[in-house]
């Protein structure tokens, strides 16, 4: 049965209000009519079950009409961020073989063959003119309902295939766990292109026969005023929302007494924000954990302790375990392991990508989430970081989130992000970006001392920076890729120690180029070659070309065997975005291969990724899910046994 059939079968009173958006009020009867018109429009366009419909529209009720209409007809939907660039839209349209794209007026992507476009400005008319067609025919439960391109802050987006059965499992599970009822009034401030705003919030409300009031793009004051004015009972947010709420001047007062539940997810909710919100507004936020590929799977309890820093317990039907990311062995309670998820909410795989699909499941058929977590003795899970954010400083594991939590406890710190950057001696070293609270006068030395009193020496940041804000994506996740790139750039610009001067010369040339100074491509390749010439005696090379933001090319050498966890970062080379062309990669590859050959290396792989994925990722994901783009590979011979320096 299609997701929509199950959903609409629950709508027992067409006069009930389903949605409001400013002056617009839509009853469940109106919504049914709107969905039928969307079905008419899709059918008139000649689409058939299985044809992919892409939606990249500003937040509007038409998104809902189209998502429900398309899924009712068995047409998978690709929901897209309306702030995507043309290149991002082009990629997702091509990757999903979209047949029909509903696009914002300003977007001008390349269209795959046979893909037609309906513009946002023409859509209301097109829907109004379309015949209302009640969807008929059956859609299998395991058919794809949504292709959710993962919003991760590293790697090229992959299309996660979310089935009709997954949607039912996600929404019905939360319905019980969070005690949804038809009396609920949800205040909706989240984007509709992501599972949080679309499935958890919007579909949750529709499943309950409840009412949703939309507010425009998030604004802290407008949102709380709307909750007060509309008598909302439910609100769902990302941590940034709650952070903004607690920053509001005390003089502002809101009546939030009718709210029965505030939830938070998509990124970690700092304990001081949870506590601060409770102190100020009298509500303890319920934090939960989810991921496009697995749905919402862990939640603090509705009744019972909502623990700061914890994402709670598995929802009914969800299997959640912790395992060693490399060996797959189960992790003991209290130890850090990779969170693995099984159960009815788990996606079917990645579109057109059996290799990545296979890599994303472990031997027990559970999804490798890439999130590192611990479990308290009574079963509560705590996310301690991303596998890819793990910093290995001098061979010791440092979890940036643990350090961030300590720094956030400082009364003058508003926000903080710790990342690992390349370090010639340690491999990696931890650095911190700090946003001070307004009026804070603290010197960085004092924060450093605070950290040293509370953290083992190897966990304390080696360098600090004051910043005015942290870069975040639409779901409030901090973009550590960008922070890392910003930290590493000046190092290269500033030159390097004498023992790596050969590398520095090449890097410096490229850094100049990345600042807009003209340099011949050949000079850039010489830089890459210099890196490899320097590394005589290395057994194995990984060259990684990356950088959505910085246009970064990272060349890394591994000194030990693939299975050892030691990766030595020798240097990174920055390439101007203009070099991100195939011909350039080829030439770079050639330089790398030549360098490797002369140094007696056993092989070369060149990875190209859209963002600044580091070699540690390449190494780990090599073992886990092959989440990279390997353009070229040359193996001279199998890598020999580990050679430690
Ligand atoms: P997405 O697929 O865009 O929903 O992103 C999923 C990722 O968001 C997860 O793998 C986690 O890294 C992160 N995430 C979601 N909820 C939480 C949470 N409550 N605490 C920490 N990280 C979270």
XYZ file of C-alpha atoms and ligand atoms in Angstrom:
668
model
C 0.000 0.000 0.000
C 1.334 3.450 -0.771
C 2.402 5.652 2.090
C -0.237 8.158 1.063
C -3.007 5.575 1.088
C -2.147 4.614 4.640
C -1.889 8.232 5.657
C -5.075 9.474 4.035
C -7.049 6.488 5.360
C -6.572 8.057 8.794
C -8.167 11.372 7.804
C -11.667 10.940 9.155
C -12.914 14.517 9.204
C -12.448 16.630 6.098
C -13.457 19.803 7.924
C -10.548 19.637 10.373
C -7.749 22.112 9.799
C -4.612 20.425 8.501
C -2.415 23.454 7.912
C -2.180 27.162 8.195
C 0.419 29.366 6.582
C -0.187 33.046 7.248
C -3.600 33.819 5.800
C -3.942 30.433 4.164
C -5.989 27.760 5.946
C -6.154 24.249 4.486
C -8.548 21.626 5.843
C -7.930 17.903 5.469
C -10.619 18.016 2.765
C -8.751 20.801 0.954
C -5.489 18.913 1.273
C -7.047 15.801 -0.268
C -8.293 17.884 -3.184
C -4.871 19.509 -3.595
C -3.118 16.138 -3.593
C -5.555 14.873 -6.245
C -4.745 17.882 -8.415
C -1.041 17.196 -7.976
C -1.753 13.629 -9.154
C -3.595 15.061 -12.158
C -0.662 17.341 -12.972
C 1.879 14.519 -12.750
C -0.230 12.234 -14.893
C -0.878 14.954 -17.464
C 2.879 15.417 -17.678
C 3.012 11.797 -18.822
C 4.744 10.423 -15.748
C 4.334 6.819 -14.734
C 4.920 4.928 -11.498
C 8.665 4.699 -10.903
C 9.445 7.997 -12.654
C 11.390 10.340 -10.402
C 10.021 13.755 -9.446
C 12.490 16.349 -8.134
C 11.275 19.229 -5.996
C 13.425 22.281 -5.333
C 10.948 24.950 -4.292
C 10.819 27.678 -1.677
C 8.964 26.468 1.418
C 5.317 26.343 0.363
C 2.285 24.111 0.588
C 2.799 23.056 -3.037
C 5.766 21.025 -1.850
C 3.428 18.981 0.295
C 0.857 18.598 -2.500
C 3.539 17.290 -4.823
C 5.298 15.008 -2.337
C 2.020 13.368 -1.330
C 0.691 13.237 -4.902
C 3.850 11.725 -6.348
C 4.224 9.117 -3.598
C 0.532 8.248 -3.960
C 1.242 7.385 -7.599
C 4.415 5.436 -6.802
C 6.743 8.130 -8.150
C 9.855 8.571 -6.007
C 10.455 12.134 -4.865
C 13.796 13.914 -4.550
C 13.284 16.805 -2.111
C 15.971 19.462 -2.579
C 17.147 22.453 -0.624
C 15.946 25.622 -2.356
C 19.343 27.168 -1.655
C 21.241 24.630 -3.690
C 23.464 25.985 -6.412
C 22.820 25.104 -10.049
C 25.658 22.599 -9.877
C 24.131 20.820 -6.887
C 20.714 20.652 -8.514
C 22.261 19.435 -11.784
C 24.042 16.658 -9.936
C 20.958 15.394 -8.138
C 18.766 15.619 -11.237
C 21.291 13.621 -13.230
C 22.037 11.120 -10.486
C 18.362 10.395 -9.880
C 17.383 10.413 -13.599
C 14.605 12.835 -12.712
C 11.786 13.019 -15.258
C 10.131 16.126 -13.929
C 11.674 18.918 -11.853
C 9.773 21.579 -9.941
C 12.316 24.359 -9.602
C 12.679 27.778 -8.035
C 12.561 30.499 -10.658
C 16.217 31.437 -10.255
C 17.670 27.944 -10.629
C 19.217 27.079 -13.986
C 20.634 23.571 -13.756
C 21.733 21.289 -16.560
C 18.849 18.943 -17.216
C 19.314 15.236 -17.809
C 17.850 13.922 -21.078
C 14.063 13.778 -20.994
C 13.710 15.876 -17.833
C 11.106 18.609 -17.952
C 10.739 21.609 -15.675
C 7.869 23.388 -13.961
C 8.833 26.715 -12.390
C 7.728 27.830 -8.922
C 5.947 30.886 -10.306
C 3.938 28.769 -12.754
C 3.087 26.037 -10.260
C 0.019 27.408 -8.451
C -1.695 27.986 -11.812
C -0.613 24.614 -13.157
C -2.007 22.873 -10.069
C -5.241 24.845 -10.144
C -5.750 23.956 -13.817
C -4.913 20.290 -13.404
C -7.747 17.762 -13.179
C -8.282 16.260 -9.706
C -7.421 12.568 -10.008
C -7.807 10.273 -7.056
C -4.801 7.950 -7.060
C -5.659 4.375 -7.905
C -3.488 1.325 -8.331
C -1.253 -0.285 -5.801
C 2.226 0.691 -4.794
C 4.324 -1.983 -3.095
C 5.488 -1.254 0.433
C 9.104 -1.744 -0.576
C 8.922 0.752 -3.448
C 10.960 3.924 -3.065
C 8.932 6.836 -1.753
C 11.697 9.392 -1.175
C 15.238 9.643 -2.492
C 16.895 11.594 0.266
C 20.249 13.031 -0.714
C 22.222 12.965 2.480
C 23.125 16.368 3.764
C 26.377 15.255 5.387
C 29.012 17.927 5.521
C 31.568 15.758 3.773
C 31.390 13.674 0.646
C 29.278 13.921 -2.469
C 25.569 13.513 -1.639
C 24.236 10.016 -2.125
C 20.584 9.264 -2.805
C 19.223 7.199 0.086
C 16.235 5.122 -1.020
C 13.506 5.470 1.602
C 10.580 3.148 1.048
C 6.860 3.518 1.695
C 7.233 0.986 4.512
C 10.097 3.036 6.016
C 7.917 6.146 6.107
C 5.119 4.277 7.813
C 7.518 2.793 10.365
C 9.212 6.124 11.136
C 6.024 8.122 11.495
C 3.942 5.542 13.342
C 6.822 4.807 15.744
C 7.119 8.449 16.739
C 3.345 8.791 16.917
C 3.228 6.453 19.899
C 6.539 7.423 21.467
C 5.782 11.130 21.549
C 2.040 10.712 22.269
C 0.824 12.546 19.186
C -2.918 13.266 19.217
C -5.453 14.949 16.974
C -5.606 17.800 19.480
C -1.981 18.668 18.768
C -1.006 21.921 17.130
C 2.483 21.806 15.726
C 4.394 24.990 15.118
C 6.530 24.202 12.071
C 9.669 26.248 11.432
C 11.885 23.594 9.794
C 12.784 23.187 6.122
C 10.637 20.742 4.152
C 13.427 19.176 2.115
C 14.879 17.189 5.003
C 13.596 14.216 6.962
C 13.293 16.303 10.115
C 10.871 18.889 8.745
C 9.135 16.618 6.267
C 8.757 13.213 7.953
C 9.138 13.858 11.655
C 7.260 17.126 11.854
C 4.893 17.402 8.882
C 4.046 13.755 8.251
C 3.850 13.218 12.011
C 1.152 15.869 12.300
C -0.783 14.574 9.294
C -0.640 11.011 10.652
C -2.194 12.301 13.885
C -4.956 14.300 12.162
C -3.393 17.240 13.945
C -2.956 20.840 12.857
C 0.283 22.389 11.624
C 0.944 26.110 11.679
C 3.795 27.140 9.456
C 5.991 30.108 10.167
C 8.468 31.514 7.659
C 12.204 31.197 7.770
C 13.278 30.720 11.371
C 13.423 33.777 13.582
C 13.615 33.258 17.351
C 11.216 36.021 18.377
C 8.672 35.371 15.616
C 8.658 31.674 16.436
C 8.050 32.069 20.161
C 5.435 34.747 19.516
C 3.669 32.382 17.133
C 3.709 29.555 19.690
C 2.225 31.945 22.235
C -0.397 33.397 19.865
C -1.481 30.126 18.266
C -1.483 28.027 21.423
C 0.888 25.458 19.914
C 1.282 22.162 21.758
C 4.364 20.901 19.927
C 7.557 22.376 18.563
C 10.478 20.676 16.837
C 13.821 22.303 16.344
C 17.507 21.932 15.690
C 20.004 22.976 18.399
C 20.608 26.366 16.791
C 16.942 27.267 17.352
C 17.212 26.585 21.077
C 20.512 28.405 21.261
C 18.817 31.466 19.740
C 15.897 31.190 22.189
C 18.104 31.290 25.241
C 20.051 34.255 23.862
C 16.904 36.427 23.715
C 16.813 39.378 26.117
C 15.161 38.519 29.425
C 12.692 41.330 28.991
C 10.948 39.405 26.214
C 8.168 37.239 27.634
C 6.200 34.475 25.948
C 3.414 32.224 27.162
C 4.538 28.717 26.221
C 2.320 26.999 28.768
C 0.229 25.138 26.212
C 3.246 23.400 24.703
C 3.415 19.778 25.836
C 6.607 18.852 23.963
C 9.700 20.545 22.569
C 11.969 18.187 20.614
C 15.431 18.630 19.204
C 17.596 16.714 16.761
C 19.770 16.728 13.617
C 22.848 17.818 15.580
C 24.000 17.554 19.200
C 22.121 19.695 21.713
C 24.674 21.095 24.180
C 23.795 20.474 27.836
C 23.973 24.171 28.674
C 21.375 24.909 25.992
C 19.054 22.175 27.289
C 19.428 23.434 30.857
C 19.298 27.091 29.857
C 16.040 26.563 27.967
C 14.524 24.713 30.902
C 15.555 27.421 33.360
C 14.201 30.184 31.212
C 11.083 28.643 29.684
C 10.233 25.797 32.045
C 10.331 23.019 29.424
C 12.819 20.179 29.253
C 13.569 19.591 25.580
C 13.407 15.979 24.377
C 16.483 15.191 22.295
C 16.374 12.452 19.703
C 18.715 11.036 17.083
C 18.147 10.233 13.456
C 19.755 10.016 10.070
C 18.399 10.069 6.527
C 19.399 6.438 6.021
C 17.804 5.082 9.195
C 15.016 7.491 10.111
C 14.500 8.533 13.716
C 15.706 5.692 15.887
C 16.764 6.891 19.338
C 14.771 9.183 21.568
C 14.782 10.380 25.113
C 11.568 9.191 26.755
C 8.352 11.170 26.748
C 7.843 10.099 30.318
C 11.019 9.551 32.276
C 14.417 11.180 32.389
C 15.441 13.378 29.456
C 19.143 13.222 29.983
C 21.474 16.040 28.974
C 23.994 14.907 26.382
C 22.064 11.697 25.664
C 19.940 10.872 22.646
C 17.937 8.322 24.591
C 16.768 4.803 24.001
C 15.921 2.842 20.845
C 12.376 3.431 19.606
C 10.154 0.329 19.368
C 11.345 -2.088 16.670
C 14.752 -0.418 16.347
C 17.910 -2.481 16.867
C 20.740 -0.259 18.072
C 24.177 -1.671 18.835
C 27.727 -0.384 19.208
C 30.646 -1.996 17.438
C 34.307 -1.466 16.683
C 34.282 0.322 13.326
C 37.044 -1.804 11.878
C 36.653 -5.261 13.451
C 32.842 -5.146 13.930
C 33.280 -6.632 17.433
C 30.597 -5.480 19.887
C 31.647 -2.702 22.260
C 31.293 -2.980 26.049
C 28.921 -0.596 27.859
C 30.694 2.674 28.539
C 33.184 2.231 25.676
C 33.009 4.198 22.463
C 31.798 2.298 19.421
C 30.198 2.982 16.078
C 26.418 3.114 16.283
C 24.815 0.437 14.107
C 21.101 0.448 13.325
C 18.693 -2.226 12.091
C 14.917 -2.491 11.912
C 11.943 -1.404 9.814
C 12.998 2.230 9.446
C 16.276 1.363 7.732
C 16.631 2.469 4.115
C 16.971 0.130 1.150
C 20.310 1.356 -0.126
C 21.807 4.109 -2.238
C 20.484 4.838 -5.686
C 22.517 3.220 -8.486
C 25.249 2.397 -6.082
C 25.472 -1.230 -4.999
C 29.056 -0.743 -3.862
C 28.248 2.057 -1.434
C 25.100 0.279 -0.353
C 27.048 -2.856 0.505
C 29.626 -0.774 2.352
C 27.033 0.985 4.460
C 25.737 -2.219 6.070
C 27.746 -4.421 8.431
C 27.878 -8.208 8.451
C 24.695 -8.295 10.564
C 22.784 -6.209 8.068
C 22.834 -3.114 10.254
C 23.626 0.358 8.973
C 27.037 1.727 9.866
C 25.978 5.206 10.899
C 29.491 6.654 11.115
C 28.483 8.118 14.493
C 30.530 7.250 17.548
C 28.497 6.613 20.663
C 28.515 5.158 24.153
C 25.712 3.447 26.055
C 24.969 4.065 29.730
C 24.384 1.002 31.885
C 20.619 1.574 31.689
C 20.584 1.761 27.911
C 20.705 5.479 27.098
C 22.881 6.232 24.092
C 25.194 9.237 23.873
C 26.648 10.433 20.591
C 30.265 11.379 21.177
C 31.230 12.385 17.664
C 31.529 11.440 14.028
C 34.001 8.764 13.048
C 35.304 11.121 10.413
C 35.791 13.910 12.972
C 37.829 11.716 15.262
C 41.233 13.275 15.779
C 44.259 11.057 16.235
C 46.872 13.245 17.885
C 50.189 11.511 18.338
C 48.425 8.160 18.132
C 45.843 9.018 20.811
C 42.130 9.296 20.037
C 40.567 12.660 20.802
C 36.820 13.099 20.452
C 36.239 16.754 19.576
C 32.741 16.677 21.064
C 34.107 15.718 24.487
C 36.444 18.697 24.426
C 33.703 20.980 23.096
C 31.416 19.973 25.980
C 34.086 20.965 28.519
C 34.687 24.317 26.828
C 30.970 25.026 26.583
C 30.719 24.672 30.334
C 32.762 27.840 30.624
C 30.398 30.718 31.418
C 31.890 33.031 28.769
C 31.717 30.605 25.856
C 28.658 30.743 23.590
C 29.724 28.256 20.914
C 32.797 26.254 20.139
C 34.045 23.885 17.449
C 37.127 21.706 17.726
C 38.684 20.117 14.654
C 41.797 18.155 13.865
C 44.290 19.731 11.506
C 47.413 18.363 9.959
C 50.471 18.389 12.185
C 53.877 17.305 11.025
C 54.843 15.918 14.438
C 51.586 14.597 15.827
C 49.875 13.585 12.607
C 46.940 15.670 13.668
C 46.407 18.258 16.366
C 43.260 19.625 17.882
C 42.409 23.308 17.400
C 39.414 25.303 18.569
C 37.230 28.098 17.221
C 35.467 29.980 20.002
C 32.448 32.286 19.888
C 32.344 34.342 23.077
C 29.133 35.340 24.776
C 28.232 39.005 24.285
C 30.202 41.126 26.730
C 32.705 38.390 27.609
C 36.112 39.817 28.309
C 37.954 36.605 28.885
C 41.384 36.145 27.371
C 42.052 32.998 25.392
C 44.811 32.083 27.871
C 42.204 31.755 30.607
C 40.125 29.372 28.510
C 43.245 27.394 27.742
C 43.903 27.134 31.491
C 40.282 26.079 32.058
C 40.716 23.295 29.502
C 44.014 22.168 31.022
C 42.435 21.815 34.448
C 39.718 19.582 33.106
C 41.212 17.595 30.238
C 44.210 15.344 29.795
C 47.067 17.221 28.079
C 46.657 15.375 24.768
C 43.008 16.467 24.600
C 43.563 20.183 25.094
C 43.468 22.293 21.944
C 46.894 23.289 20.669
C 45.688 26.515 19.105
C 42.711 28.808 19.490
C 40.869 31.350 17.429
C 38.106 33.799 18.284
C 35.367 33.816 15.659
C 32.081 35.712 15.473
C 30.027 32.656 14.487
C 30.419 29.046 13.394
C 29.556 28.039 9.823
C 26.447 25.832 9.830
C 24.379 24.074 7.201
C 20.608 24.327 6.874
C 20.020 21.747 9.596
C 22.263 23.504 12.079
C 25.188 21.118 11.717
C 28.541 22.821 12.120
C 30.542 22.645 8.899
C 33.829 21.335 10.213
C 35.162 20.876 6.703
C 35.225 24.606 6.231
C 36.716 25.261 9.655
C 39.476 22.755 8.998
C 40.242 24.295 5.625
C 40.445 27.754 7.164
C 42.870 26.528 9.788
C 45.090 24.736 7.349
C 45.321 27.474 4.758
C 47.320 29.974 6.811
C 49.785 27.287 7.788
C 50.586 26.696 4.207
C 50.715 30.369 3.438
C 53.105 30.938 6.281
C 55.624 28.424 5.066
C 56.915 25.396 6.895
C 59.825 24.014 8.830
C 63.110 23.625 7.001
C 62.984 19.835 6.876
C 59.949 19.973 4.644
C 61.021 22.970 2.641
C 60.697 21.105 -0.624
C 57.050 20.518 0.112
C 56.610 24.032 1.338
C 57.864 25.510 -1.929
C 55.247 23.640 -3.881
C 52.551 24.357 -1.380
C 53.364 27.975 -1.208
C 53.033 28.291 -4.934
C 49.629 26.693 -4.797
C 48.546 28.735 -1.836
C 49.411 31.866 -3.767
C 47.342 30.582 -6.604
C 44.422 29.884 -4.312
C 44.569 33.517 -3.318
C 43.999 34.499 -6.890
C 47.554 35.072 -8.086
C 48.227 33.634 -11.501
C 50.378 30.570 -11.716
C 50.842 28.080 -14.498
C 49.217 24.716 -13.937
C 52.555 23.074 -14.467
C 53.929 24.887 -11.429
C 51.089 23.467 -9.399
C 51.872 19.947 -10.469
C 55.460 20.495 -9.591
C 54.168 21.219 -6.125
C 52.442 17.901 -5.958
C 55.492 16.189 -7.334
C 57.605 17.852 -4.661
C 55.439 16.317 -2.016
C 56.095 12.860 -3.315
C 59.729 13.398 -4.035
C 60.090 14.288 -0.407
C 58.531 11.058 0.713
C 61.162 8.653 -0.463
C 60.751 5.339 1.264
C 57.006 5.549 1.762
C 55.247 2.301 1.178
C 51.948 3.559 0.013
C 50.448 6.791 -1.154
C 47.007 8.221 -0.950
C 46.405 11.387 -2.838
C 43.166 13.080 -2.175
C 41.794 15.964 -4.122
C 39.117 17.760 -2.283
C 37.597 21.030 -1.313
C 34.125 22.335 -1.920
C 35.176 25.494 -0.173
C 38.880 25.830 -0.212
C 39.563 23.899 -3.363
C 41.892 21.810 -1.362
C 44.054 19.087 -2.653
C 45.494 16.898 -0.006
C 48.354 14.575 -0.609
C 48.988 12.148 2.155
C 51.378 9.394 2.709
C 50.755 6.370 4.769
C 53.812 4.826 6.322
C 52.342 1.747 7.806
C 50.139 -1.015 6.582
C 46.499 -0.473 5.659
C 45.189 -2.100 8.771
C 47.291 -0.112 11.204
C 45.580 3.017 12.377
C 48.572 5.236 11.927
C 48.374 7.671 9.132
C 51.038 10.245 8.823
C 50.045 13.518 7.421
C 52.965 15.022 5.679
C 51.540 17.936 3.937
C 48.630 19.349 2.119
C 48.625 21.173 -1.127
C 46.036 23.708 -1.997
C 44.686 23.911 -5.476
C 42.703 26.785 -6.804
C 39.098 25.830 -7.672
C 39.905 26.540 -11.298
C 42.090 23.463 -11.249
C 39.202 21.231 -10.343
C 38.976 20.006 -13.873
C 39.484 16.546 -15.109
C 42.593 17.390 -17.060
C 44.139 18.833 -13.970
C 43.406 15.748 -11.947
C 44.975 13.627 -14.626
C 48.108 15.706 -14.640
C 48.220 15.694 -10.870
C 47.794 11.976 -10.900
C 50.669 11.621 -13.269
C 52.855 13.672 -10.985
C 51.832 11.515 -8.084
C 52.481 8.278 -9.919
C 55.880 9.450 -11.087
C 56.771 10.477 -7.563
C 55.567 7.213 -6.128
C 57.424 5.110 -8.695
C 60.722 6.784 -8.080
C 60.300 6.386 -4.327
C 59.574 2.675 -4.628
C 55.997 2.905 -3.376
C 53.712 -0.033 -3.868
C 50.787 1.806 -5.358
C 48.837 4.969 -5.804
C 45.244 5.885 -5.451
C 43.822 9.256 -6.227
C 40.534 10.067 -4.619
C 38.409 12.949 -5.664
C 35.727 14.124 -3.393
C 33.634 17.253 -3.452
C 34.601 18.305 -0.009
C 37.590 18.274 2.189
C 37.479 14.666 3.207
C 40.742 13.816 4.804
C 42.844 10.761 4.262
C 41.802 9.387 7.616
C 38.320 9.193 6.128
C 39.622 7.554 3.040
C 41.381 5.040 5.173
C 38.433 4.316 7.403
C 35.800 4.368 4.777
C 37.926 2.214 2.585
C 37.251 -0.401 5.209
C 33.683 0.578 5.860
C 31.629 1.825 3.011
C 33.779 2.931 0.144
C 32.364 6.408 0.441
C 34.659 8.218 -1.890
C 35.179 8.791 -5.537
C 38.077 6.898 -6.824
C 39.015 8.276 -10.163
C 42.258 6.520 -10.824
C 44.085 3.646 -9.320
C 47.426 2.145 -10.029
C 48.770 -0.685 -7.973
C 52.390 -1.484 -8.583
C 52.181 -4.413 -6.203
C 50.355 -5.332 -3.029
C 51.495 -3.165 -0.139
C 54.157 -4.946 1.812
C 54.064 -5.626 5.514
C 53.874 -2.670 7.813
C 56.922 -0.530 7.956
C 56.951 1.628 11.006
C 59.168 4.639 11.178
P 20.989 13.641 8.274
O 21.098 12.400 7.469
O 21.157 14.890 7.492
O 19.738 13.657 9.089
O 22.203 13.652 9.306
C 22.342 12.594 10.202
C 23.433 12.897 11.163
O 23.079 13.972 12.030
C 23.708 11.755 12.106
O 24.507 10.768 11.495
C 24.383 12.456 13.267
O 25.753 12.667 12.999
C 23.689 13.800 13.294
N 22.657 13.839 14.349
C 21.333 13.742 14.222
N 20.718 13.867 15.415
C 21.696 14.051 16.328
C 21.735 14.249 17.739
N 20.624 14.326 18.464
N 22.941 14.361 18.331
C 24.071 14.307 17.621
N 24.109 14.147 16.281
C 22.935 14.019 15.638
